[in-house]
Amino acid sequence: MKTRIQTAPRLVLLAAGLSFGASLPAPAQTSSRPQPVCIDQVGPFTYLVRVSNPTRLQGEVQLVKMSNNKVLYQQYSRGTVFGNRLNVQELADGQYAFLVKVGKQTYNYTLDIHSSRDRVARLGSVSTTALAAAD
């Protein structure tokens, strides 16, 4: 299975028909303030979601399956820093989203999970004595 994560600064309505799988360019920073949300891939199928919330606004982290809007993971917090490490290895192939809310701001990070098989041909070694014995 392979995973690909894309970022977008604001939540685009799920019904708007996003083109998942297409890369979205990261927006230019308009201020020197750091983004309050950080998602890092820390393993093959493991993501660390971190949220900075210095004003202690209501915060929420969700992992949502896009095909049916089913919430697979949800966490609420008013802490100054919150988040979690999420392993997505057992999820079926498909489109998912990390939705992070801090106060009125919403951040959407899409995740594409798909399996692939590599077709490989390998030549084994055969001794000449084995070929002679077969004749």
Coordinates of C-alpha atoms in Angstrom, one line a residue:
M1 CA 0.0 0.0 0.0
K2 CA 1.2 3.5 -0.7
T3 CA 0.0 6.7 0.8
R4 CA 0.1 10.3 -0.4
I5 CA -0.9 13.3 1.6
Q6 CA -1.8 16.7 0.2
T7 CA -2.3 20.0 2.1
A8 CA -4.8 22.8 1.7
P9 CA -5.0 25.8 4.0
R10 CA -8.8 26.0 4.4
L11 CA -11.6 23.4 4.4
V12 CA -13.1 23.2 0.9
L13 CA -16.6 21.8 1.2
L14 CA -16.6 18.1 0.7
A15 CA -19.5 18.4 -1.7
A16 CA -17.6 20.7 -3.9
G17 CA -16.1 17.8 -5.8
L18 CA -12.4 18.1 -5.1
S19 CA -10.1 16.4 -7.5
F20 CA -8.3 14.1 -5.1
G21 CA -5.0 12.8 -6.2
A22 CA -4.0 16.0 -8.0
S23 CA -1.3 18.0 -6.2
L24 CA -2.3 21.2 -4.7
P25 CA 0.4 23.9 -4.4
A26 CA 1.1 25.1 -0.9
P27 CA -0.2 28.7 -0.5
A28 CA 2.3 31.5 0.1
Q29 CA 2.6 32.7 3.7
T30 CA 1.0 36.1 4.1
S31 CA 2.5 36.7 7.6
S32 CA 5.4 35.5 9.6
R33 CA 3.1 33.5 11.9
P34 CA 3.6 29.8 11.8
Q35 CA 0.7 27.5 10.8
P36 CA -1.1 26.1 13.8
V37 CA -1.4 22.6 12.3
C38 CA 1.4 20.3 11.3
I39 CA 1.0 16.7 9.9
D40 CA 4.2 14.7 9.5
Q41 CA 4.6 11.2 8.1
V42 CA 6.7 9.4 10.8
G43 CA 6.4 5.9 9.4
P44 CA 5.2 4.1 6.3
F45 CA 1.5 4.4 7.3
T46 CA 1.8 6.6 10.5
Y47 CA 1.1 10.3 10.7
L48 CA 1.7 12.6 13.6
V49 CA -0.9 15.3 13.8
R50 CA 0.1 18.3 16.0
V51 CA -2.0 21.4 16.7
S52 CA -0.7 24.6 18.3
N53 CA -3.5 26.4 20.1
P54 CA -2.0 29.2 22.3
T55 CA -5.3 31.0 22.8
R56 CA -7.0 27.7 24.0
L57 CA -9.8 27.9 21.5
Q58 CA -12.0 24.8 21.0
G59 CA -10.0 22.4 18.8
E60 CA -10.9 19.2 17.0
V61 CA -9.0 16.6 14.9
Q62 CA -10.9 14.1 12.7
L63 CA -10.0 11.4 10.3
V64 CA -12.8 11.1 7.8
K65 CA -13.5 8.6 4.9
M66 CA -14.4 10.8 2.0
S67 CA -16.7 8.4 0.1
N68 CA -19.2 8.3 2.9
N69 CA -18.1 11.1 5.3
K70 CA -17.7 8.5 8.1
V71 CA -15.7 9.9 11.0
L72 CA -13.1 7.2 11.8
Y73 CA -11.2 9.2 14.5
Q74 CA -12.2 12.2 16.5
Q75 CA -10.4 14.2 19.3
Y76 CA -11.5 17.5 21.0
S77 CA -9.2 19.7 23.0
R78 CA -8.8 23.2 24.4
G79 CA -5.2 22.5 25.3
T80 CA -2.4 24.8 24.1
V81 CA -0.9 21.9 22.2
F82 CA -2.8 18.7 21.2
G83 CA -2.9 16.0 18.6
N84 CA -2.1 12.3 18.1
R85 CA -0.1 9.7 16.2
L86 CA -2.4 7.9 13.8
N87 CA -1.7 4.6 12.0
V88 CA -3.7 4.2 8.7
Q89 CA -2.2 0.9 7.6
E90 CA -5.4 -1.1 8.3
L91 CA -7.6 1.3 6.3
A92 CA -9.1 0.2 3.0
D93 CA -7.9 1.8 -0.2
G94 CA -9.6 5.2 -0.8
Q95 CA -9.7 8.9 -0.1
Y96 CA -9.5 10.1 3.4
A97 CA -9.1 13.5 5.1
F98 CA -7.6 14.9 8.3
L99 CA -9.9 17.7 9.3
V100 CA -8.5 20.0 11.9
K101 CA -10.5 22.8 13.5
V102 CA -9.0 25.5 15.7
G103 CA -11.7 28.0 16.7
K104 CA -13.4 29.1 13.5
Q105 CA -10.5 28.1 11.3
T106 CA -10.6 24.7 9.6
Y107 CA -7.7 22.9 7.9
N108 CA -8.1 20.0 5.4
Y109 CA -5.3 17.5 4.6
T110 CA -6.3 14.9 2.1
L111 CA -4.9 11.4 2.2
D112 CA -4.9 8.9 -0.7
I113 CA -4.4 5.3 0.2
H114 CA -4.0 2.8 -2.6
S115 CA -2.4 -0.6 -3.0
S116 CA -0.1 -1.5 -5.9
R117 CA 1.8 -4.6 -7.0
D118 CA 5.0 -4.5 -8.8
R119 CA 5.4 -7.1 -11.5
V120 CA 8.9 -8.5 -11.3
A121 CA 10.7 -11.2 -13.3
R122 CA 13.7 -12.9 -11.6
L123 CA 16.1 -15.3 -13.3
G124 CA 17.2 -18.1 -11.1
S125 CA 20.5 -19.9 -11.5
V126 CA 20.5 -23.4 -12.9
S127 CA 23.6 -25.6 -12.9
T128 CA 24.7 -27.2 -16.1
T129 CA 24.8 -30.6 -14.4
A130 CA 21.1 -30.3 -13.7
L131 CA 20.4 -29.5 -17.3
A132 CA 22.5 -32.5 -18.5
A133 CA 20.6 -34.8 -16.1
A134 CA 17.3 -33.7 -17.5
D135 CA 18.2 -34.8 -21.1

